[in-house]
PDB file of C-alpha atoms in Angstrom:
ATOM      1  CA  UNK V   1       0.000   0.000   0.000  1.00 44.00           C
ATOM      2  CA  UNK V   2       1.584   3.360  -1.037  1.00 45.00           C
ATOM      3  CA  UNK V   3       1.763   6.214   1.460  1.00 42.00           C
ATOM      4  CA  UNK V   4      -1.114   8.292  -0.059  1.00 44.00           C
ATOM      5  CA  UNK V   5      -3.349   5.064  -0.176  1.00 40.00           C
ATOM      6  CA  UNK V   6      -2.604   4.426   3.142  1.00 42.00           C
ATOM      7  CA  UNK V   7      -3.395   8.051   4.160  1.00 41.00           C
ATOM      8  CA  UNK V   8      -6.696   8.191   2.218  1.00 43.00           C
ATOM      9  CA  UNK V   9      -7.639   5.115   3.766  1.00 43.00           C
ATOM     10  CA  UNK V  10      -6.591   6.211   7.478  1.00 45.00           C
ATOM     11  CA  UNK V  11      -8.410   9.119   7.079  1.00 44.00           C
ATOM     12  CA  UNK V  12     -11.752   7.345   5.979  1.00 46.00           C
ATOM     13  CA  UNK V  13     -11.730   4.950   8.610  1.00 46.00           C
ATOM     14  CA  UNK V  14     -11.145   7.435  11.411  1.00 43.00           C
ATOM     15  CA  UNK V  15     -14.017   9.400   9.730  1.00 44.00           C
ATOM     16  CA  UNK V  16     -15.844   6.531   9.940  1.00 44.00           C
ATOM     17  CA  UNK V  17     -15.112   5.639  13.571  1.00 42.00           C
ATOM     18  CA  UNK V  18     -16.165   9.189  14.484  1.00 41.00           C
ATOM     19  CA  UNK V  19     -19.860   9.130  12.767  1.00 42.00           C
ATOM     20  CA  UNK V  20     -20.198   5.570  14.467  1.00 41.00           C
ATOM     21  CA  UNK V  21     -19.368   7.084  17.805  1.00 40.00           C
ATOM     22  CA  UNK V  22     -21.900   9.847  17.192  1.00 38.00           C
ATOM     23  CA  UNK V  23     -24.827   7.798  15.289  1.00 41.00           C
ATOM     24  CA  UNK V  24     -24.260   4.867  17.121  1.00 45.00           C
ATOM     25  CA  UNK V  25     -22.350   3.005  14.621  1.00 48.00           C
ATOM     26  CA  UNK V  26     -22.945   1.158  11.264  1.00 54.00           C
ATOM     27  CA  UNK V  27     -26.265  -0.629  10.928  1.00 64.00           C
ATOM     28  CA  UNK V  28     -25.637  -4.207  12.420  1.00 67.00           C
ATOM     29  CA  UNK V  29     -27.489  -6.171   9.665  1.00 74.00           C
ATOM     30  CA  UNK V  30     -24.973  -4.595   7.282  1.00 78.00           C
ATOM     31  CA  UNK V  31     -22.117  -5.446   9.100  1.00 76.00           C
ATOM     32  CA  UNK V  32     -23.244  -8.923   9.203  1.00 81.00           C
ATOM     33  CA  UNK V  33     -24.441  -9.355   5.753  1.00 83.00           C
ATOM     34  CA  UNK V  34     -20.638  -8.124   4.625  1.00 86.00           C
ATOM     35  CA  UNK V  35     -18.822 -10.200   7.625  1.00 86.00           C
ATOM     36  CA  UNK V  36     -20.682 -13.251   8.409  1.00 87.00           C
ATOM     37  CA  UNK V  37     -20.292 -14.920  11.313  1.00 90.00           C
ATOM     38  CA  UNK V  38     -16.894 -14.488  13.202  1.00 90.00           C
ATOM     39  CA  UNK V  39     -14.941 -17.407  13.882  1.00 90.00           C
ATOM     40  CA  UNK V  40     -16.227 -17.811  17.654  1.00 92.00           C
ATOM     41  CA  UNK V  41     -19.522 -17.673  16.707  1.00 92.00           C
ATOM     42  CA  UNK V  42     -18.791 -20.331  14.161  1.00 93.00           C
ATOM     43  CA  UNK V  43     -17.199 -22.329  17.029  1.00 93.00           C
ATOM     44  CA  UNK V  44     -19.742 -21.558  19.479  1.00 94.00           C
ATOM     45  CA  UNK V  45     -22.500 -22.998  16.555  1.00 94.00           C
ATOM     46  CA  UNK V  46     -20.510 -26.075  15.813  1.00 93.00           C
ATOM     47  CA  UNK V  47     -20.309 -27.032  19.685  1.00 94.00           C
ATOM     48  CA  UNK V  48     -24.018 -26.384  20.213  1.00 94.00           C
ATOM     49  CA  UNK V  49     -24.408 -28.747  16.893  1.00 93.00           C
ATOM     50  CA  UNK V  50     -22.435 -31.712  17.932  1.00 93.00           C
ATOM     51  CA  UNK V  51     -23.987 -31.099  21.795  1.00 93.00           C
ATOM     52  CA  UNK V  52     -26.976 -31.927  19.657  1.00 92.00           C
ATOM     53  CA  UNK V  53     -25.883 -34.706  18.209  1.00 91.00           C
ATOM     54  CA  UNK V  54     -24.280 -35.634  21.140  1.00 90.00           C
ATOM     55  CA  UNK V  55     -28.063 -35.816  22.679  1.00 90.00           C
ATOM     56  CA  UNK V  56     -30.083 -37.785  20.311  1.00 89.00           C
ATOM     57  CA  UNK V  57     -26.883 -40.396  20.529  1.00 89.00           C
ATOM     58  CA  UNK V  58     -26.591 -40.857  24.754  1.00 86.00           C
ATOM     59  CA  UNK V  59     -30.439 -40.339  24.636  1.00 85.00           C
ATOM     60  CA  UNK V  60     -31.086 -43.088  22.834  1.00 82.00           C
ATOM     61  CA  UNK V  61     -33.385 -40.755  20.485  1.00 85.00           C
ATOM     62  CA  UNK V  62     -30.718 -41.840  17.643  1.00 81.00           C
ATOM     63  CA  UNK V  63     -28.557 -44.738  16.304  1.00 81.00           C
ATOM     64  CA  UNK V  64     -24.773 -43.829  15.824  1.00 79.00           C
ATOM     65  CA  UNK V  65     -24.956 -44.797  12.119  1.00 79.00           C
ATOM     66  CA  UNK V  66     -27.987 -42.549  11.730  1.00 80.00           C
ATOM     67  CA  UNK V  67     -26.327 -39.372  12.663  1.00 83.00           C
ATOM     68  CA  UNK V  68     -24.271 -39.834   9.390  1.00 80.00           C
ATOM     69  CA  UNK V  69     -26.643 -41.544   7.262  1.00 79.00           C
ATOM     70  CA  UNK V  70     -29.039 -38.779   7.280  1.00 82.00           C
ATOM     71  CA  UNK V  71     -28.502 -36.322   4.462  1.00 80.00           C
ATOM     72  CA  UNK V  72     -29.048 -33.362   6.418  1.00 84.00           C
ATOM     73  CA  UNK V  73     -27.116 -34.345   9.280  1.00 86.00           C
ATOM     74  CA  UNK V  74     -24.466 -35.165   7.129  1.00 84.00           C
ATOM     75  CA  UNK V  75     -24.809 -31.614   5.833  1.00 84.00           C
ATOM     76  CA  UNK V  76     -24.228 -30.665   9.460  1.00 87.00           C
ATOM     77  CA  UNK V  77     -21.437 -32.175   9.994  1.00 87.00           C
ATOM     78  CA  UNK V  78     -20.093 -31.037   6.297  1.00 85.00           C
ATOM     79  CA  UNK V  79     -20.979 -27.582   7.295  1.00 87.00           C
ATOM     80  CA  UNK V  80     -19.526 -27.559  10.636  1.00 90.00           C
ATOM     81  CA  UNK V  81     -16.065 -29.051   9.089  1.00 89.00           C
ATOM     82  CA  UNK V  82     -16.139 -26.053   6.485  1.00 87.00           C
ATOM     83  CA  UNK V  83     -16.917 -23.506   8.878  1.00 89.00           C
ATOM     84  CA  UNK V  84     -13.788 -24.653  10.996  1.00 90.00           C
ATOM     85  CA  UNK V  85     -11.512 -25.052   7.819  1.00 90.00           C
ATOM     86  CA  UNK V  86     -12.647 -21.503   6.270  1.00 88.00           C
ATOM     87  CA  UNK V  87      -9.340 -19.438   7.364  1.00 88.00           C
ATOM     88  CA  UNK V  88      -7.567 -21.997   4.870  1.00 91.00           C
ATOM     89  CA  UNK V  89     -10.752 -21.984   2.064  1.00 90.00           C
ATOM     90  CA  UNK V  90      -9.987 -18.076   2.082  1.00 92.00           C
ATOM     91  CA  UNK V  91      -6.826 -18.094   0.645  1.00 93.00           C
ATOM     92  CA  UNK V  92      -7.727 -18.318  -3.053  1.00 93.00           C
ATOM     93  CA  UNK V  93      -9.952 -15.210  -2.847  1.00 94.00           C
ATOM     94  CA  UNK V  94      -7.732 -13.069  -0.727  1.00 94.00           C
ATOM     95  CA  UNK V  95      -4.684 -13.822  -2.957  1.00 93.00           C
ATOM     96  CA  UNK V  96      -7.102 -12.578  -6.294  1.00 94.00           C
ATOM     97  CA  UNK V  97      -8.460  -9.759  -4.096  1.00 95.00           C
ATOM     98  CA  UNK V  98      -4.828  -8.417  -2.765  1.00 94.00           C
ATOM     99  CA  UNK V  99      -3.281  -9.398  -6.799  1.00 95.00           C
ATOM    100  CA  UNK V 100      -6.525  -7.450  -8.243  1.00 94.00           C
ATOM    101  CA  UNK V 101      -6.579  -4.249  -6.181  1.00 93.00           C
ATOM    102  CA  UNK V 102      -2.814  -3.280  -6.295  1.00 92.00           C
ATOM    103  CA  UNK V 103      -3.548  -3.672 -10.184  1.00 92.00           C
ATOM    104  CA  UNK V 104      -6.676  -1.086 -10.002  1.00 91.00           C
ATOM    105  CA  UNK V 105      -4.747   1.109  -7.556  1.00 89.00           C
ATOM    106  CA  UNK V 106      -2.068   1.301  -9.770  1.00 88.00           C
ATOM    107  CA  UNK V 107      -4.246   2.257 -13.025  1.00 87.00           C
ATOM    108  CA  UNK V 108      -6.702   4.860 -10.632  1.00 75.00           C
ATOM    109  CA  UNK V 109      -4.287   6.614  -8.263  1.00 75.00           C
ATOM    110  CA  UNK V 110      -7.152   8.852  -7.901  1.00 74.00           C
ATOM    111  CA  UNK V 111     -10.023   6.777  -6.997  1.00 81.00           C
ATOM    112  CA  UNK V 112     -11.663   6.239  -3.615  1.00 87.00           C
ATOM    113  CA  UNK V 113     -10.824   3.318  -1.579  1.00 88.00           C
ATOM    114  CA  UNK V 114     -14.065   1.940  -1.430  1.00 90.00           C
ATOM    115  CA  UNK V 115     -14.131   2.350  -5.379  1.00 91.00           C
ATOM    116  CA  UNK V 116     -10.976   0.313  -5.692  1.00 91.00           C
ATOM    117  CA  UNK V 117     -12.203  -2.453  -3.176  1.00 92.00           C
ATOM    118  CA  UNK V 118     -15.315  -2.715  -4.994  1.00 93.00           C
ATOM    119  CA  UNK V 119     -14.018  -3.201  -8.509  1.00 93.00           C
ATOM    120  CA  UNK V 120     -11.202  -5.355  -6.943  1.00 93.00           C
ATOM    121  CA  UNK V 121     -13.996  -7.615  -5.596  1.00 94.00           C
ATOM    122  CA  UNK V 122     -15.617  -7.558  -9.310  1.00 95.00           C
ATOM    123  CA  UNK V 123     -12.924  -8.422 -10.622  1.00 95.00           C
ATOM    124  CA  UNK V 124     -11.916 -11.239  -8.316  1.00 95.00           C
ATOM    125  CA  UNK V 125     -14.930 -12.488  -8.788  1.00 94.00           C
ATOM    126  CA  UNK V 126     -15.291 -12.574 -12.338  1.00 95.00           C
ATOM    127  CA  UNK V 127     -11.718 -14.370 -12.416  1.00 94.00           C
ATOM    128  CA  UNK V 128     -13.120 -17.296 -10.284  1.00 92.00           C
ATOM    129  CA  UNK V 129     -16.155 -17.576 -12.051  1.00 92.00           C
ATOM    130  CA  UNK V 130     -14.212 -17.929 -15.202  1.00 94.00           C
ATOM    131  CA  UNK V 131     -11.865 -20.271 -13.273  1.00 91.00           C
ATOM    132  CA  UNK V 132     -14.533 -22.861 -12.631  1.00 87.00           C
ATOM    133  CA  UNK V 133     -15.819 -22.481 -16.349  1.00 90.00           C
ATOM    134  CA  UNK V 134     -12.446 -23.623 -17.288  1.00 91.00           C
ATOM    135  CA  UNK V 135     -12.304 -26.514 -14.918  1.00 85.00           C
ATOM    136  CA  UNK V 136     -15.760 -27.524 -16.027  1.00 85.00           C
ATOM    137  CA  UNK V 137     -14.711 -27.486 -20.139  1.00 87.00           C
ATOM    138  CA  UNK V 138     -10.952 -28.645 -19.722  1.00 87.00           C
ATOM    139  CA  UNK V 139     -11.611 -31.369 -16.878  1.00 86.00           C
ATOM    140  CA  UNK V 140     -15.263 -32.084 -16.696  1.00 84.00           C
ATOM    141  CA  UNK V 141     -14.641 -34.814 -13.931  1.00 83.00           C
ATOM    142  CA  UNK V 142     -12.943 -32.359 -11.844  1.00 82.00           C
ATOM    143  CA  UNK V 143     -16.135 -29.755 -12.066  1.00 84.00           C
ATOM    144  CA  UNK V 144     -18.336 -33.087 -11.105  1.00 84.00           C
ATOM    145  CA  UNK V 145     -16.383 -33.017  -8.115  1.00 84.00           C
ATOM    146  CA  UNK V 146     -16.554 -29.587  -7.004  1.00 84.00           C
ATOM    147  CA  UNK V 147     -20.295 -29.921  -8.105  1.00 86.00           C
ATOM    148  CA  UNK V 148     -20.757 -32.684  -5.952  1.00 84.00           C
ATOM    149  CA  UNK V 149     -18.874 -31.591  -3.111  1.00 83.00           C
ATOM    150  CA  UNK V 150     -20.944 -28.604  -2.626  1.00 85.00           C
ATOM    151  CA  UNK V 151     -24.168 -31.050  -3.416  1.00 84.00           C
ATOM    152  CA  UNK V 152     -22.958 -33.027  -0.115  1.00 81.00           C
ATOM    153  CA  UNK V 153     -22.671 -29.436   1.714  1.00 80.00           C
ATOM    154  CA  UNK V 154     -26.043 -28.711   0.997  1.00 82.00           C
ATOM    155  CA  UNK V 155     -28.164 -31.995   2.110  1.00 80.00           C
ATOM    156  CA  UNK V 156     -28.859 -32.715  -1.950  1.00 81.00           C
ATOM    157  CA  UNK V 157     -26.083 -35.275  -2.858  1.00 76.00           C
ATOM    158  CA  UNK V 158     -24.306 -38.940  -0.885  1.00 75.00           C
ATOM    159  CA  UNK V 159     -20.909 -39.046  -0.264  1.00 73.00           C
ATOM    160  CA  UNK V 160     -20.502 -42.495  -2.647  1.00 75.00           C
ATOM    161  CA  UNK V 161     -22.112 -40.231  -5.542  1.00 75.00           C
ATOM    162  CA  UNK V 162     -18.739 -37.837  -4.680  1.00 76.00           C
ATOM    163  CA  UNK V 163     -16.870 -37.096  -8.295  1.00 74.00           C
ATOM    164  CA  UNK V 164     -19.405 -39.155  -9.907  1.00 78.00           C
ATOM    165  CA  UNK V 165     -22.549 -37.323  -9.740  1.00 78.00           C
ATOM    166  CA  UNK V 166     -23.577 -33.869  -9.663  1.00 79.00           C
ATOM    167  CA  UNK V 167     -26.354 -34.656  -6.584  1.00 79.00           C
ATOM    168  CA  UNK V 168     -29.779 -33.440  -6.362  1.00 81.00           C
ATOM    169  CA  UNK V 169     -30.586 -29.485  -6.631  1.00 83.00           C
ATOM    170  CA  UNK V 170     -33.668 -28.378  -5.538  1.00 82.00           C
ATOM    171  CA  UNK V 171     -34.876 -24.820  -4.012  1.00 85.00           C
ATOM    172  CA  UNK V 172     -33.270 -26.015  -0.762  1.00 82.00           C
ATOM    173  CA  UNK V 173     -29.980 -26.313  -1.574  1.00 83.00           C
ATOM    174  CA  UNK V 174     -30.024 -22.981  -3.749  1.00 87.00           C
ATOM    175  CA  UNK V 175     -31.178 -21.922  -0.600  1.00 86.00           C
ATOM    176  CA  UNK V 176     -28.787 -23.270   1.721  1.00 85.00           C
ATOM    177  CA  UNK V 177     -25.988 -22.186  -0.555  1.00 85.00           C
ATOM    178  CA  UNK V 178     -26.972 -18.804  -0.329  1.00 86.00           C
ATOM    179  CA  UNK V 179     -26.809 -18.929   3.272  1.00 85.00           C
ATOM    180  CA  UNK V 180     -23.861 -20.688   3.397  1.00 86.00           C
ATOM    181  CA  UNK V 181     -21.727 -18.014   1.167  1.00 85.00           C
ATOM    182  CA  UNK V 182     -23.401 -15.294   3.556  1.00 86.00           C
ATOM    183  CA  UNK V 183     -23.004 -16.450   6.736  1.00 89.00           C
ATOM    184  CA  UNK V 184     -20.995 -19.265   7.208  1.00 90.00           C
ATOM    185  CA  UNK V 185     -18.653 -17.521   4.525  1.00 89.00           C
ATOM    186  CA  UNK V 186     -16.342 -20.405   3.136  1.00 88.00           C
ATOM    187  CA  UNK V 187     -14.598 -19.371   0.277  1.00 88.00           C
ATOM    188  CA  UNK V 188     -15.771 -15.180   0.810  1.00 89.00           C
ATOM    189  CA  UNK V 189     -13.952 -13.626   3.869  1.00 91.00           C
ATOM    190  CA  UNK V 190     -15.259 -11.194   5.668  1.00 91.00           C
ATOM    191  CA  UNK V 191     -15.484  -7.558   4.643  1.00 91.00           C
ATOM    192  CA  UNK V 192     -15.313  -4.246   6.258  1.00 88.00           C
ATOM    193  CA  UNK V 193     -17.755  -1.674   5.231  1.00 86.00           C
ATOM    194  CA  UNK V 194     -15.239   0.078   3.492  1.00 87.00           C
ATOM    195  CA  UNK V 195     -15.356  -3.022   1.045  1.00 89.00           C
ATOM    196  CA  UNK V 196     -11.769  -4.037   2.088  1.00 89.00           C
ATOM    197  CA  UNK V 197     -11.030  -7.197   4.043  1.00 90.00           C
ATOM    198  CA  UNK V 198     -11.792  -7.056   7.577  1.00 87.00           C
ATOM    199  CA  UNK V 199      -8.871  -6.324   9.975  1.00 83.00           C
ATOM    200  CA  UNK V 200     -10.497  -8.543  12.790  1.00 82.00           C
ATOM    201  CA  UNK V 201      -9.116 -11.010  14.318  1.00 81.00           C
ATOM    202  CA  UNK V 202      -9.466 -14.419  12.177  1.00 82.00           C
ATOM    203  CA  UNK V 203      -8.627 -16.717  15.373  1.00 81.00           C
ATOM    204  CA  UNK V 204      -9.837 -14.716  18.105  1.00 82.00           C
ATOM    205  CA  UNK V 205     -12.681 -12.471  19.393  1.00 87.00           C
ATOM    206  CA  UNK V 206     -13.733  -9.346  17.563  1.00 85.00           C
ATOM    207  CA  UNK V 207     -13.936  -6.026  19.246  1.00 82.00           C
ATOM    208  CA  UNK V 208     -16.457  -3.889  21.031  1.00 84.00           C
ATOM    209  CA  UNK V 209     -19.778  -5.150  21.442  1.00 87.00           C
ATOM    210  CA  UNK V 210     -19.719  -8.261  18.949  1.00 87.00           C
ATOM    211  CA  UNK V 211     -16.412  -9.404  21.172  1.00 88.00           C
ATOM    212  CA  UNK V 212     -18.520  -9.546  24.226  1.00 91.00           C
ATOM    213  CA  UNK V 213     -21.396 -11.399  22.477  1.00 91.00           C
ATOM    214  CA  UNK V 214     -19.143 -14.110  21.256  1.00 91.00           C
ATOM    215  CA  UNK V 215     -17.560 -14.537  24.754  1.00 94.00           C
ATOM    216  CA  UNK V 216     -21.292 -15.263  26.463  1.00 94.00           C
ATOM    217  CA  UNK V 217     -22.054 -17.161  23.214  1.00 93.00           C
ATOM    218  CA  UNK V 218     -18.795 -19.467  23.420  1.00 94.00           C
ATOM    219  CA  UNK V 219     -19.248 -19.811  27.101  1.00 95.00           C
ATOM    220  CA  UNK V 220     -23.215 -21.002  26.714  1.00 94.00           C
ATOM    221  CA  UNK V 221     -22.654 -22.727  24.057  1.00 94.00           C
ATOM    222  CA  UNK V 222     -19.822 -24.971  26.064  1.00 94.00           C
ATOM    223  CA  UNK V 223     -22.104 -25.131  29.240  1.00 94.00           C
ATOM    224  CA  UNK V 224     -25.028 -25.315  27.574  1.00 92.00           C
ATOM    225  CA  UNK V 225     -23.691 -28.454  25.565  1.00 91.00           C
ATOM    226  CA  UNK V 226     -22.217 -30.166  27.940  1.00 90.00           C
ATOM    227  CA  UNK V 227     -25.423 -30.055  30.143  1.00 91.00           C
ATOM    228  CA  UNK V 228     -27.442 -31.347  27.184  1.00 90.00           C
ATOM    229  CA  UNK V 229     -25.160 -34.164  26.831  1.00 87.00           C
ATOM    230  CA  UNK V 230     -25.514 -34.820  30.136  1.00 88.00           C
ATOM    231  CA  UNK V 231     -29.311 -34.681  30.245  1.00 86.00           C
ATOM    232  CA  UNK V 232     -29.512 -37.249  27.358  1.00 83.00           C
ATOM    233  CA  UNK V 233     -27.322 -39.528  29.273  1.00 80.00           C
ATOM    234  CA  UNK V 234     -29.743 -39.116  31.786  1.00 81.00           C
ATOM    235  CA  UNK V 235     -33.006 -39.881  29.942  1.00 77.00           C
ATOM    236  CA  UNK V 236     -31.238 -42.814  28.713  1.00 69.00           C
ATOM    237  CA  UNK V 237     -30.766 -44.207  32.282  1.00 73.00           C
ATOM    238  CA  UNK V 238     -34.387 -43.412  33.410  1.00 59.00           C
TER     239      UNK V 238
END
C-alpha cells in the first residue's frame, strides 16, 4: 500500500469511527451481511451442533450410524467441518483480491478506496467464475467433483455419488448455498464496510460489542452443551 493510499484510507476509517461514535455506529445487519459470522460464533454454533448430536446419541433418540446416514445431518457435519476449515478456504480469494486491487490502484491513483475495493472484488470475482468455467470445459470430472462436493454441503447429494454425480438441486440447496456463502462464509472472507477485508481477528474475538457477544455465546454454548449431553445420558438411564 503506497503512502497516499494508506493516508486516504486512514483518514476514511477514522471518519468513519467518528460518525459511528456519534450515530451509534454502522447498521448491524450490514455489518453482518458483509462479515458473516466471526470465527467464535462459528465455534460456538458447531459445539451447540455436535452437543446436539451428542443428545439424540446418549439419549437413545438416535442410532450412531444414523447421525451420518441422514442427508441433512451429514450436511451438518459437512458444514460444521467447512466452517472450521474456512481461514484456509480463504486463501484463493484473498490472494485474487490483494493481486486485483494493487492492479486497479495502480491504473486509478485517484479513486476512492471503497471504489478500488469494490471493482477489486468484481474483478476477483469474475476471475473465479471464469476459473470454474475452465475446470468444467478442460476437466469435466474435476467440475463433477466440485459440483458434488458442494451437493454433499447442501443436504442434496451422498458421499458415494462424490466425483461421480452432480447430486440433487432443488430450491433447498439454492437456498442453503446462499446462506452458506453469507453467513458461514467459506470461500468469501469477511469484509469491512469500506469493502476491504476485515482487519479482525481471524482466530480470536472481535472487538467492542460483537467481542462480548461471542464470549457469552462461546461460554453457553460450552455449558449449555455439555449439560445437554448430560441430560440425554440421563433420559437414557431413566
Amino acid at each position: 500500500m503506497d503512502k497516499q493510499f494508506a493516508w486516504q484510507a486512514g483518514g476514511r476509517r477514522a471518519e468513519a469511527v467518528q460518525h459511528g461514535r456519534a450515530a451509534g455506529g454502522p447498521a448491524p445487519l450490514t455489518g453482518f451481511l458483509l462479515g458473516g459470522l466471526t470465527t467464535v460464533e462459528v465455534l460456538a454454533a458447531v459445539i451447540a451442533f455436535a452437543a446436539v448430536m451428542g443428545f439424540l446419541w446418549t439419549s437413545g433418540t438416535a442410532q450412531p450410524g444414523e447421525l451420518v446416514t441422514d442427508r441433512w445431518i451429514r450436511a451438518g457435519w459437512a458444514i460444521a467441518v467447512a466452517g472450521i476449515l474456512r481461514p484456509v478456504t480463504w486463501i484463493p480469494y484473498v490472494g485474487a483480491f490483494v493481486l486485483l486491487r494493487r492492479v486497479v490502484r495502480a491504473i486509478g491513483r485517484k479513486r476512492r478506496p471503497v471504489t478500488v475495493n469494490m471493482i477489486a472484488h468484481v474483478l476477483t470475482v469474475a476471475l473465479m467464475v471464469a476459473a470454474l468455467w475452465l475446470l468444467a470445459v478442460a476437466i469435466p470430472a474435476a467440475w463433477t467433483g466440485v459440483v458434488s462436493v458442494t451437493a454433499v454441503l447442501t443436504g442434496g447429494g451422498a458421499l458415494q455419488d462424490v466425483g461421480t454425480a452432480a447430486g440433487h438441486w432443488g430450491t433447498a440447496q439454492f437456498v442453503l448455498l446462499g446462506v452458506l456463502v453469507l453467513v458461514v462464509r467459506p470461500v468469501l472472507p469477511p469484509i469491512d464496510p469500506d469493502l476491504g477485508l476485515s482487519d479482525e481477528p481471524v482466530l480470536g474475538f472481535p472487538s467492542g460489542p460483537r467481542g462480548r457477544f461471542d464470549r457469552v455465546a462461546l461460554l453457553v454454548a460450552v455449558i449449555g452443551g455439555g449439560m445437554l449431553v448430560g441430560a440425554g445420558a440421563l433420559l437414557l438411564r431413566g
